[in-house]
């Protein structure tokens, strides 16, 4: 039987395939991904594929269809079952798989789902995803053949490896973990049982409806339950995950939130003790404080484009031992595999804090204080959003502004900086502003708004500015 399949145009994203289940993402799509991605594996000389899925209600159905498509390519398919996305990455590394696919909707609403992919140990993204769509629409796949299927439970091995890099020195900590009903639940409970100290797990049950709160630890509202539990239990810190546990959220002993760039400062100072002069990578949304602190600690700060696939690729290129994003993706190549893993990042944070004589709040309060806006997203047509960036960049160059064009435009002035970039996953523009004081922040906002108005766009809502982010 011939194979041809057309995907919904909105589902093929920059870093993954994502959509609304039974609307823009179906079982037929899942089969087509298995059939077409499997053909990429076979044509590259590969024969093995590992597959995992998260805790969403639709994930088992999509995983089953995906596996059927991959088997029809004649692949040796290994199912690792339900768990966090980084466990699938770990399985890919340990089993030396030629390809890997995770069925996950990450931190999106319960009605959404998606697929993250790796080919030959590297992220499969961007032009490759677009090519997958084109090949599927043409029926450009390998001839049908019978594959083989097996199931492997790697949870015990994964947990043993996660806790291996906890040194065990220093203080015994009391830690509250908010699983957020994420797919890490079973792995997390095994992990904390293997760690020293006292551990309290909130929302441990894997539940794809996310009854406690939305699983995105970069939103302060989603950390309210964790903050309350840290205070109630007199804990040393609290750690939260997103829906598939490849991102981390962190609060200190006082309930203060440490954002992604602040977590990276904490970890970078430690990693640079054994990797003097190493390159530490962060995305363009990170605070200038991060880049300054990395340099102060003897590292080489490198600003790079937002996106977990892009960061991983840049780490491999530069030999960086550590990277991170404001979104809470933390990537360790120091002692680890170079992929983003919220659980592993949590273990490394514990290790750093246990060896410190001071509470985590002292670290947070020691960082230079800035005023910043949250990440502001506003609608802009998919084609127009890139044109706006081009227009703004051209005007800034003409004005002689101090601007970085690594990912959108990031403008530095004596007041601080502002950023405007086009989202790679949605029809939106993304803005962020950071100033040294309120007056400077206001001037930076005005400069950004002036550029938007010159391109025919209205002023975005910058409400919610806060300190230390």
Tab-separated table of C-alpha atoms in Angstrom:
chain	number	residue	atom	x	y	z
A	1	UNK	CA	0.000	0.000	0.000
A	2	UNK	CA	1.417	3.372	-0.995
A	3	UNK	CA	2.007	5.973	1.690
A	4	UNK	CA	1.259	9.706	1.339
A	5	UNK	CA	0.386	12.032	4.203
A	6	UNK	CA	-0.111	15.791	4.541
A	7	UNK	CA	0.448	17.411	7.947
A	8	UNK	CA	-1.496	20.395	9.241
A	9	UNK	CA	0.634	23.421	8.371
A	10	UNK	CA	0.689	24.669	11.950
A	11	UNK	CA	2.098	21.465	13.453
A	12	UNK	CA	5.583	21.447	11.914
A	13	UNK	CA	7.513	23.764	14.259
A	14	UNK	CA	11.136	24.837	14.482
A	15	UNK	CA	12.181	22.445	17.256
A	16	UNK	CA	9.479	19.777	17.216
A	17	UNK	CA	6.096	18.727	15.832
A	18	UNK	CA	3.226	19.989	17.962
A	19	UNK	CA	-0.523	20.454	17.789
A	20	UNK	CA	-3.995	20.073	19.282
A	21	UNK	CA	-4.972	16.415	19.546
A	22	UNK	CA	-7.647	15.287	17.054
A	23	UNK	CA	-7.599	18.747	15.442
A	24	UNK	CA	-4.127	19.631	14.180
A	25	UNK	CA	-2.450	16.449	15.462
A	26	UNK	CA	-3.871	12.946	14.987
A	27	UNK	CA	-2.961	9.255	15.176
A	28	UNK	CA	-2.529	9.384	11.398
A	29	UNK	CA	0.069	12.124	11.880
A	30	UNK	CA	1.851	9.982	14.461
A	31	UNK	CA	1.982	7.023	12.064
A	32	UNK	CA	3.310	9.335	9.332
A	33	UNK	CA	6.046	10.645	11.636
A	34	UNK	CA	7.124	7.086	12.423
A	35	UNK	CA	7.024	6.121	8.748
A	36	UNK	CA	8.850	9.220	7.472
A	37	UNK	CA	11.341	9.760	10.302
A	38	UNK	CA	12.055	6.023	10.203
A	39	UNK	CA	12.954	6.474	6.560
A	40	UNK	CA	15.463	9.192	7.521
A	41	UNK	CA	17.041	6.692	9.931
A	42	UNK	CA	17.193	3.887	7.337
A	43	UNK	CA	18.551	6.099	4.569
A	44	UNK	CA	21.275	7.313	6.917
A	45	UNK	CA	22.405	3.740	7.389
A	46	UNK	CA	20.685	3.322	10.748
A	47	UNK	CA	18.421	0.553	11.963
A	48	UNK	CA	17.509	1.294	15.618
A	49	UNK	CA	14.926	3.664	17.096
A	50	UNK	CA	13.980	4.327	20.733
A	51	UNK	CA	10.547	5.707	21.621
A	52	UNK	CA	9.128	7.138	24.846
A	53	UNK	CA	6.018	9.059	25.889
A	54	UNK	CA	4.853	11.461	28.594
A	55	UNK	CA	1.836	11.377	30.920
A	56	UNK	CA	-0.720	13.071	28.687
A	57	UNK	CA	-3.964	11.211	28.121
A	58	UNK	CA	-3.377	11.128	24.371
A	59	UNK	CA	0.261	9.995	24.532
A	60	UNK	CA	-0.269	6.183	24.590
A	61	UNK	CA	-2.476	6.401	21.483
A	62	UNK	CA	0.010	8.569	19.616
A	63	UNK	CA	2.962	6.410	20.704
A	64	UNK	CA	1.254	3.258	19.438
A	65	UNK	CA	0.609	4.805	16.009
A	66	UNK	CA	4.164	6.189	15.889
A	67	UNK	CA	5.626	2.746	16.620
A	68	UNK	CA	3.512	1.153	13.859
A	69	UNK	CA	4.880	3.638	11.349
A	70	UNK	CA	8.463	3.043	12.451
A	71	UNK	CA	8.072	-0.746	12.322
A	72	UNK	CA	6.874	-0.474	8.722
A	73	UNK	CA	10.307	0.965	7.899
A	74	UNK	CA	11.915	-2.288	9.028
A	75	UNK	CA	13.462	-0.681	12.108
A	76	UNK	CA	14.438	-2.320	15.379
A	77	UNK	CA	12.190	-0.321	17.703
A	78	UNK	CA	12.765	-0.153	21.468
A	79	UNK	CA	10.001	1.183	23.684
A	80	UNK	CA	11.170	2.741	26.956
A	81	UNK	CA	7.635	3.545	28.118
A	82	UNK	CA	6.241	6.472	30.073
A	83	UNK	CA	8.678	8.882	31.658
A	84	UNK	CA	10.405	12.263	31.338
A	85	UNK	CA	11.834	13.416	28.010
A	86	UNK	CA	15.419	13.334	29.333
A	87	UNK	CA	15.016	9.625	30.129
A	88	UNK	CA	14.410	9.111	26.406
A	89	UNK	CA	17.583	11.100	25.652
A	90	UNK	CA	19.422	8.937	28.184
A	91	UNK	CA	18.063	5.781	26.523
A	92	UNK	CA	19.242	7.025	23.142
A	93	UNK	CA	22.762	7.522	24.507
A	94	UNK	CA	22.923	4.260	26.476
A	95	UNK	CA	21.487	2.104	23.682
A	96	UNK	CA	23.492	3.952	21.011
A	97	UNK	CA	20.285	4.374	19.027
A	98	UNK	CA	20.279	5.691	15.481
A	99	UNK	CA	17.084	7.656	16.136
A	100	UNK	CA	14.895	8.680	19.069
A	101	UNK	CA	11.373	10.103	19.350
A	102	UNK	CA	9.583	11.365	22.454
A	103	UNK	CA	5.814	11.826	22.423
A	104	UNK	CA	5.304	14.904	24.610
A	105	UNK	CA	3.332	18.114	24.809
A	106	UNK	CA	5.936	19.587	27.193
A	107	UNK	CA	4.334	22.472	29.136
A	108	UNK	CA	1.446	23.072	26.733
A	109	UNK	CA	-2.247	22.657	27.735
A	110	UNK	CA	-3.618	19.107	28.266
A	111	UNK	CA	-5.353	19.136	24.867
A	112	UNK	CA	-1.994	19.521	23.092
A	113	UNK	CA	0.723	17.002	22.316
A	114	UNK	CA	3.801	16.662	20.147
A	115	UNK	CA	7.021	14.897	19.157
A	116	UNK	CA	10.668	15.679	19.914
A	117	UNK	CA	13.215	13.878	17.744
A	118	UNK	CA	16.891	13.003	17.569
A	119	UNK	CA	18.783	11.571	14.602
A	120	UNK	CA	22.250	10.024	15.006
A	121	UNK	CA	22.505	11.467	18.507
A	122	UNK	CA	21.759	15.059	17.441
A	123	UNK	CA	18.618	17.196	17.573
A	124	UNK	CA	16.338	16.821	14.540
A	125	UNK	CA	14.925	20.301	13.924
A	126	UNK	CA	14.461	23.289	11.631
A	127	UNK	CA	14.994	22.423	7.963
A	128	UNK	CA	14.946	18.708	8.816
A	129	UNK	CA	11.392	18.944	10.187
A	130	UNK	CA	10.293	20.870	7.108
A	131	UNK	CA	11.886	18.190	4.928
A	132	UNK	CA	10.043	15.507	6.888
A	133	UNK	CA	6.774	17.238	6.015
A	134	UNK	CA	7.714	17.479	2.356
A	135	UNK	CA	8.773	13.830	2.125
A	136	UNK	CA	5.582	12.691	3.834
A	137	UNK	CA	3.448	14.697	1.393
A	138	UNK	CA	5.251	13.082	-1.555
A	139	UNK	CA	5.241	9.585	-0.092
A	140	UNK	CA	9.039	9.663	-0.255
A	141	UNK	CA	9.754	6.811	2.186
A	142	UNK	CA	11.694	3.541	2.196
A	143	UNK	CA	9.843	0.451	0.941
A	144	UNK	CA	7.707	-1.252	3.562
A	145	UNK	CA	9.455	-3.958	5.570
A	146	UNK	CA	8.815	-5.788	8.832
A	147	UNK	CA	10.599	-4.340	11.859
A	148	UNK	CA	11.139	-5.773	15.335
A	149	UNK	CA	9.835	-4.536	18.672
A	150	UNK	CA	11.030	-4.813	22.247
A	151	UNK	CA	10.355	-3.042	25.553
A	152	UNK	CA	13.122	-1.977	27.949
A	153	UNK	CA	12.657	-0.506	31.443
A	154	UNK	CA	15.550	1.901	32.037
A	155	UNK	CA	14.123	3.728	35.044
A	156	UNK	CA	16.396	2.084	37.638
A	157	UNK	CA	19.524	2.607	35.537
A	158	UNK	CA	18.533	6.217	34.778
A	159	UNK	CA	17.964	7.015	38.458
A	160	UNK	CA	21.270	5.397	39.427
A	161	UNK	CA	23.038	7.601	36.875
A	162	UNK	CA	21.153	10.738	37.960
A	163	UNK	CA	22.286	10.486	41.581
A	164	UNK	CA	25.849	9.438	40.717
A	165	UNK	CA	27.047	13.044	40.478
A	166	UNK	CA	25.689	14.091	43.852
A	167	UNK	CA	28.890	14.311	45.864
A	168	UNK	CA	27.184	13.741	49.201
A	169	UNK	CA	29.526	16.196	50.934
A	170	UNK	CA	28.345	18.939	53.248
A	171	UNK	CA	24.898	19.588	54.675
A	172	UNK	CA	21.943	17.241	54.606
A	173	UNK	CA	19.222	19.244	52.904
A	174	UNK	CA	15.459	19.422	53.250
A	175	UNK	CA	14.023	19.806	49.768
A	176	UNK	CA	10.501	20.181	48.407
A	177	UNK	CA	9.985	18.902	44.867
A	178	UNK	CA	6.923	19.861	42.826
A	179	UNK	CA	6.485	17.240	40.150
A	180	UNK	CA	3.490	19.204	38.845
A	181	UNK	CA	1.876	15.872	37.838
A	182	UNK	CA	4.580	15.652	35.167
A	183	UNK	CA	5.851	12.494	33.492
A	184	UNK	CA	8.829	12.452	35.904
A	185	UNK	CA	6.641	11.229	38.794
A	186	UNK	CA	7.818	7.614	39.150
A	187	UNK	CA	11.434	8.444	38.338
A	188	UNK	CA	11.433	11.390	40.760
A	189	UNK	CA	10.182	9.287	43.668
A	190	UNK	CA	12.900	6.699	43.016
A	191	UNK	CA	15.507	9.463	42.707
A	192	UNK	CA	14.714	11.238	45.986
A	193	UNK	CA	14.712	7.878	47.792
A	194	UNK	CA	18.315	7.457	46.647
A	195	UNK	CA	19.446	10.944	47.737
A	196	UNK	CA	20.570	11.925	51.249
A	197	UNK	CA	18.545	14.443	53.217
A	198	UNK	CA	14.792	14.905	53.603
A	199	UNK	CA	12.599	15.128	50.527
A	200	UNK	CA	8.940	16.118	50.168
A	201	UNK	CA	7.269	15.505	46.798
A	202	UNK	CA	4.192	17.471	45.735
A	203	UNK	CA	1.846	16.369	42.936
A	204	UNK	CA	3.796	13.150	42.457
A	205	UNK	CA	1.095	11.315	40.510
A	206	UNK	CA	1.476	11.477	36.738
A	207	UNK	CA	-1.738	13.093	35.494
A	208	UNK	CA	-2.107	14.497	31.996
A	209	UNK	CA	-4.907	16.836	33.088
A	210	UNK	CA	-2.460	18.671	35.411
A	211	UNK	CA	-5.022	19.226	38.205
A	212	UNK	CA	-2.718	21.131	40.585
A	213	UNK	CA	-1.487	23.859	38.243
A	214	UNK	CA	-0.162	24.408	34.737
A	215	UNK	CA	3.232	22.650	34.352
A	216	UNK	CA	5.429	25.630	33.452
A	217	UNK	CA	7.952	26.595	36.165
A	218	UNK	CA	8.892	29.885	34.499
A	219	UNK	CA	5.522	31.397	35.481
A	220	UNK	CA	5.503	32.688	39.073
A	221	UNK	CA	1.862	31.705	39.625
A	222	UNK	CA	2.720	28.053	38.974
A	223	UNK	CA	5.296	28.148	41.796
A	224	UNK	CA	2.922	29.420	44.504
A	225	UNK	CA	2.199	25.940	45.907
A	226	UNK	CA	5.909	25.111	45.987
A	227	UNK	CA	6.816	28.399	47.700
A	228	UNK	CA	4.180	27.813	50.391
A	229	UNK	CA	5.450	24.268	50.998
A	230	UNK	CA	9.073	25.450	51.275
A	231	UNK	CA	8.065	27.982	53.926
A	232	UNK	CA	5.748	25.575	55.784
A	233	UNK	CA	8.434	22.890	55.954
A	234	UNK	CA	11.396	25.162	56.641
A	235	UNK	CA	13.043	23.673	53.556
A	236	UNK	CA	16.406	24.642	52.088
A	237	UNK	CA	14.920	24.962	48.604
A	238	UNK	CA	12.136	23.917	46.255
A	239	UNK	CA	12.485	22.452	42.768
A	240	UNK	CA	9.779	22.268	40.085
A	241	UNK	CA	9.517	20.765	36.603
A	242	UNK	CA	7.571	21.346	33.424
A	243	UNK	CA	5.284	18.697	31.908
A	244	UNK	CA	8.072	16.476	30.549
A	245	UNK	CA	10.752	17.444	33.099
A	246	UNK	CA	13.398	18.758	30.728
A	247	UNK	CA	13.101	22.201	32.388
A	248	UNK	CA	13.621	23.243	35.997
A	249	UNK	CA	12.227	25.889	38.327
A	250	UNK	CA	13.965	26.816	41.598
A	251	UNK	CA	12.991	28.671	44.773
A	252	UNK	CA	15.272	29.340	47.735
A	253	UNK	CA	14.787	28.852	51.475
A	254	UNK	CA	12.908	32.164	51.739
A	255	UNK	CA	10.605	31.292	48.857
A	256	UNK	CA	12.407	33.641	46.466
A	257	UNK	CA	12.368	32.551	42.828
A	258	UNK	CA	15.634	31.996	40.990
A	259	UNK	CA	15.069	32.437	37.265
A	260	UNK	CA	16.849	30.459	34.567
A	261	UNK	CA	19.807	32.820	34.220
A	262	UNK	CA	20.300	32.981	37.998
A	263	UNK	CA	20.311	29.171	38.222
A	264	UNK	CA	22.946	29.188	35.504
A	265	UNK	CA	25.158	31.617	37.473
A	266	UNK	CA	25.014	29.278	40.485
A	267	UNK	CA	25.977	26.256	38.406
A	268	UNK	CA	28.526	28.069	36.228
A	269	UNK	CA	30.570	29.206	39.227
A	270	UNK	CA	30.848	25.581	40.317
A	271	UNK	CA	31.570	24.094	36.874
A	272	UNK	CA	34.237	26.710	36.143
A	273	UNK	CA	36.242	25.508	39.170
A	274	UNK	CA	37.067	22.354	37.208
A	275	UNK	CA	36.782	23.844	33.696
A	276	UNK	CA	38.761	27.081	33.981
A	277	UNK	CA	38.167	29.438	31.063
A	278	UNK	CA	35.378	27.311	29.592
A	279	UNK	CA	32.631	28.689	27.366
A	280	UNK	CA	29.268	29.015	29.144
A	281	UNK	CA	26.312	29.516	26.774
A	282	UNK	CA	23.021	31.303	27.462
A	283	UNK	CA	20.233	32.483	25.199
A	284	UNK	CA	19.618	36.095	24.181
A	285	UNK	CA	16.841	36.504	26.752
A	286	UNK	CA	19.236	36.091	29.690
A	287	UNK	CA	20.171	38.987	31.980
A	288	UNK	CA	23.391	40.887	31.402
A	289	UNK	CA	24.127	39.955	35.017
A	290	UNK	CA	24.628	36.338	33.903
A	291	UNK	CA	27.186	37.179	31.228
A	292	UNK	CA	29.048	39.520	33.602
A	293	UNK	CA	29.088	36.934	36.410
A	294	UNK	CA	30.360	34.169	34.115
A	295	UNK	CA	33.214	36.444	33.005
A	296	UNK	CA	33.928	37.369	36.644
A	297	UNK	CA	34.167	33.653	37.492
A	298	UNK	CA	36.778	33.166	34.757
A	299	UNK	CA	34.506	31.758	32.068
A	300	UNK	CA	33.836	32.850	28.499
A	301	UNK	CA	30.179	33.902	28.268
A	302	UNK	CA	28.571	33.228	24.901
A	303	UNK	CA	25.167	34.632	23.967
A	304	UNK	CA	23.290	32.388	21.527
A	305	UNK	CA	19.923	31.904	19.884
A	306	UNK	CA	16.921	30.716	21.894
A	307	UNK	CA	15.864	27.086	21.372
A	308	UNK	CA	16.990	23.854	23.009
A	309	UNK	CA	18.069	22.301	19.694
A	310	UNK	CA	20.140	25.371	18.780
A	311	UNK	CA	21.804	25.507	22.197
A	312	UNK	CA	22.705	21.792	22.125
A	313	UNK	CA	24.231	22.174	18.672
A	314	UNK	CA	26.291	25.186	19.782
A	315	UNK	CA	27.531	23.305	22.856
A	316	UNK	CA	28.795	20.478	20.669
A	317	UNK	CA	30.488	22.987	18.356
A	318	UNK	CA	32.255	24.949	21.128
A	319	UNK	CA	32.936	22.172	23.639
A	320	UNK	CA	30.968	24.072	26.273
A	321	UNK	CA	30.448	22.127	29.534
A	322	UNK	CA	27.319	24.063	30.551
A	323	UNK	CA	24.532	26.067	28.945
A	324	UNK	CA	21.087	27.322	29.827
A	325	UNK	CA	18.027	29.270	28.794
A	326	UNK	CA	15.664	31.615	30.588
A	327	UNK	CA	12.998	28.967	30.020
A	328	UNK	CA	14.727	26.687	32.550
A	329	UNK	CA	16.452	24.335	30.109
A	330	UNK	CA	19.841	23.533	31.699
A	331	UNK	CA	22.344	21.568	29.605
A	332	UNK	CA	25.289	19.781	31.218
A	333	UNK	CA	28.132	18.324	29.205
A	334	UNK	CA	30.239	18.312	32.390
A	335	UNK	CA	29.908	14.695	33.644
A	336	UNK	CA	26.645	14.376	31.644
A	337	UNK	CA	25.569	13.905	28.033
A	338	UNK	CA	24.992	17.479	26.837
A	339	UNK	CA	21.187	17.316	26.859
A	340	UNK	CA	18.697	19.280	28.961
A	341	UNK	CA	17.456	17.407	32.017
A	342	UNK	CA	15.488	19.039	34.841
A	343	UNK	CA	16.075	16.103	37.190
A	344	UNK	CA	19.832	16.097	36.653
A	345	UNK	CA	20.003	19.881	36.979
A	346	UNK	CA	18.153	19.508	40.291
A	347	UNK	CA	20.732	17.006	41.546
A	348	UNK	CA	23.598	19.348	40.598
A	349	UNK	CA	21.896	22.292	42.348
A	350	UNK	CA	21.545	20.169	45.493
A	351	UNK	CA	25.211	19.243	45.304
A	352	UNK	CA	26.292	22.898	45.056
A	353	UNK	CA	24.057	24.060	47.908
A	354	UNK	CA	25.009	21.132	50.181
A	355	UNK	CA	28.688	22.089	49.838
A	356	UNK	CA	27.968	25.741	50.639
A	357	UNK	CA	27.986	27.130	54.183
A	358	UNK	CA	25.283	29.613	53.259
A	359	UNK	CA	21.596	29.223	52.406
A	360	UNK	CA	20.530	29.572	48.780
A	361	UNK	CA	18.840	32.904	49.540
A	362	UNK	CA	22.243	34.449	50.316
A	363	UNK	CA	23.396	33.585	46.803
A	364	UNK	CA	20.243	35.037	45.232
A	365	UNK	CA	20.463	38.234	47.278
A	366	UNK	CA	24.156	38.659	46.410
A	367	UNK	CA	23.448	39.051	42.689
A	368	UNK	CA	23.244	42.574	41.273
A	369	UNK	CA	19.646	43.783	41.251
A	370	UNK	CA	18.117	44.906	37.989
A	371	UNK	CA	14.593	45.833	36.953
A	372	UNK	CA	13.119	43.880	34.081
A	373	UNK	CA	9.894	43.153	32.318
A	374	UNK	CA	8.631	39.597	32.006
A	375	UNK	CA	8.836	38.123	28.527
A	376	UNK	CA	6.138	39.969	26.575
A	377	UNK	CA	4.563	38.157	23.626
A	378	UNK	CA	2.261	39.874	21.144
A	379	UNK	CA	0.607	38.664	17.975
A	380	UNK	CA	2.277	39.277	14.640
A	381	UNK	CA	1.691	37.448	11.353
A	382	UNK	CA	4.178	34.618	10.695
A	383	UNK	CA	5.590	36.359	7.613
A	384	UNK	CA	5.400	39.891	8.982
A	385	UNK	CA	7.200	39.053	12.258
A	386	UNK	CA	10.510	38.420	10.459
A	387	UNK	CA	10.103	41.523	8.291
A	388	UNK	CA	9.595	43.644	11.421
A	389	UNK	CA	12.888	42.366	12.835
A	390	UNK	CA	14.647	43.198	9.556
A	391	UNK	CA	13.195	46.723	9.559
A	392	UNK	CA	14.146	47.383	13.181
A	393	UNK	CA	17.658	46.003	12.676
A	394	UNK	CA	18.193	48.198	9.596
A	395	UNK	CA	17.119	51.349	11.467
A	396	UNK	CA	19.309	50.496	14.458
A	397	UNK	CA	22.345	49.926	12.254
A	398	UNK	CA	21.721	53.274	10.573
A	399	UNK	CA	21.540	54.946	13.989
A	400	UNK	CA	24.832	53.324	15.051
A	401	UNK	CA	23.237	51.533	17.987
A	402	UNK	CA	25.124	48.872	19.958
A	403	UNK	CA	23.106	45.892	18.732
A	404	UNK	CA	23.453	42.106	18.591
A	405	UNK	CA	21.589	40.319	15.792
A	406	UNK	CA	22.269	36.724	16.931
A	407	UNK	CA	18.543	36.142	17.444
A	408	UNK	CA	16.343	39.133	16.633
A	409	UNK	CA	17.797	42.404	17.934
A	410	UNK	CA	19.247	42.968	21.400
A	411	UNK	CA	20.207	46.605	22.003
A	412	UNK	CA	22.619	47.656	24.757
A	413	UNK	CA	22.620	51.202	26.164
A	414	UNK	CA	23.926	52.820	29.353
A	415	UNK	CA	20.463	52.148	30.848
A	416	UNK	CA	20.556	48.364	30.208
A	417	UNK	CA	19.172	46.455	27.214
A	418	UNK	CA	16.066	45.565	25.258
A	419	UNK	CA	15.325	42.573	23.066
A	420	UNK	CA	12.902	42.011	20.206
A	421	UNK	CA	12.814	38.632	18.440
A	422	UNK	CA	10.445	36.594	16.318
A	423	UNK	CA	9.190	33.401	17.937
A	424	UNK	CA	10.249	30.268	16.084
A	425	UNK	CA	7.136	28.390	17.216
A	426	UNK	CA	4.252	30.900	17.123
A	427	UNK	CA	2.964	33.887	15.142
A	428	UNK	CA	4.234	36.313	17.777
A	429	UNK	CA	7.005	38.774	18.485
A	430	UNK	CA	8.752	38.479	21.841
A	431	UNK	CA	10.121	41.453	23.784
A	432	UNK	CA	12.058	41.807	27.020
A	433	UNK	CA	13.645	44.839	28.696
A	434	UNK	CA	16.154	45.071	31.565
A	435	UNK	CA	17.287	48.319	33.177
A	436	UNK	CA	19.523	49.344	36.044
A	437	UNK	CA	16.743	51.448	37.599
A	438	UNK	CA	13.137	52.452	36.931
A	439	UNK	CA	14.000	55.565	34.945
A	440	UNK	CA	16.368	53.588	32.731
A	441	UNK	CA	13.816	50.805	32.290
A	442	UNK	CA	11.213	53.341	31.167
A	443	UNK	CA	13.610	54.877	28.620
A	444	UNK	CA	14.418	51.424	27.229
A	445	UNK	CA	10.724	50.562	26.926
A	446	UNK	CA	10.120	53.834	25.089
A	447	UNK	CA	12.967	53.088	22.667
A	448	UNK	CA	11.516	49.661	21.913
A	449	UNK	CA	7.998	51.030	21.486
A	450	UNK	CA	9.341	53.737	19.149
A	451	UNK	CA	10.816	51.043	16.904
A	452	UNK	CA	7.574	49.044	16.920
A	453	UNK	CA	5.520	52.117	16.030
A	454	UNK	CA	7.814	52.862	13.089
A	455	UNK	CA	6.954	49.377	11.802
A	456	UNK	CA	3.225	49.973	12.281
A	457	UNK	CA	2.762	48.009	15.508
A	458	UNK	CA	1.090	49.175	18.702
A	459	UNK	CA	2.618	49.326	22.188
A	460	UNK	CA	2.774	45.926	23.945
A	461	UNK	CA	1.660	45.509	27.571
A	462	UNK	CA	4.777	45.698	29.754
A	463	UNK	CA	2.957	45.389	33.084
A	464	UNK	CA	4.551	43.127	35.656
A	465	UNK	CA	8.107	44.528	35.854
A	466	UNK	CA	10.024	43.097	38.765
A	467	UNK	CA	13.430	43.171	40.395
A	468	UNK	CA	16.292	40.727	40.202
A	469	UNK	CA	15.321	38.921	37.025
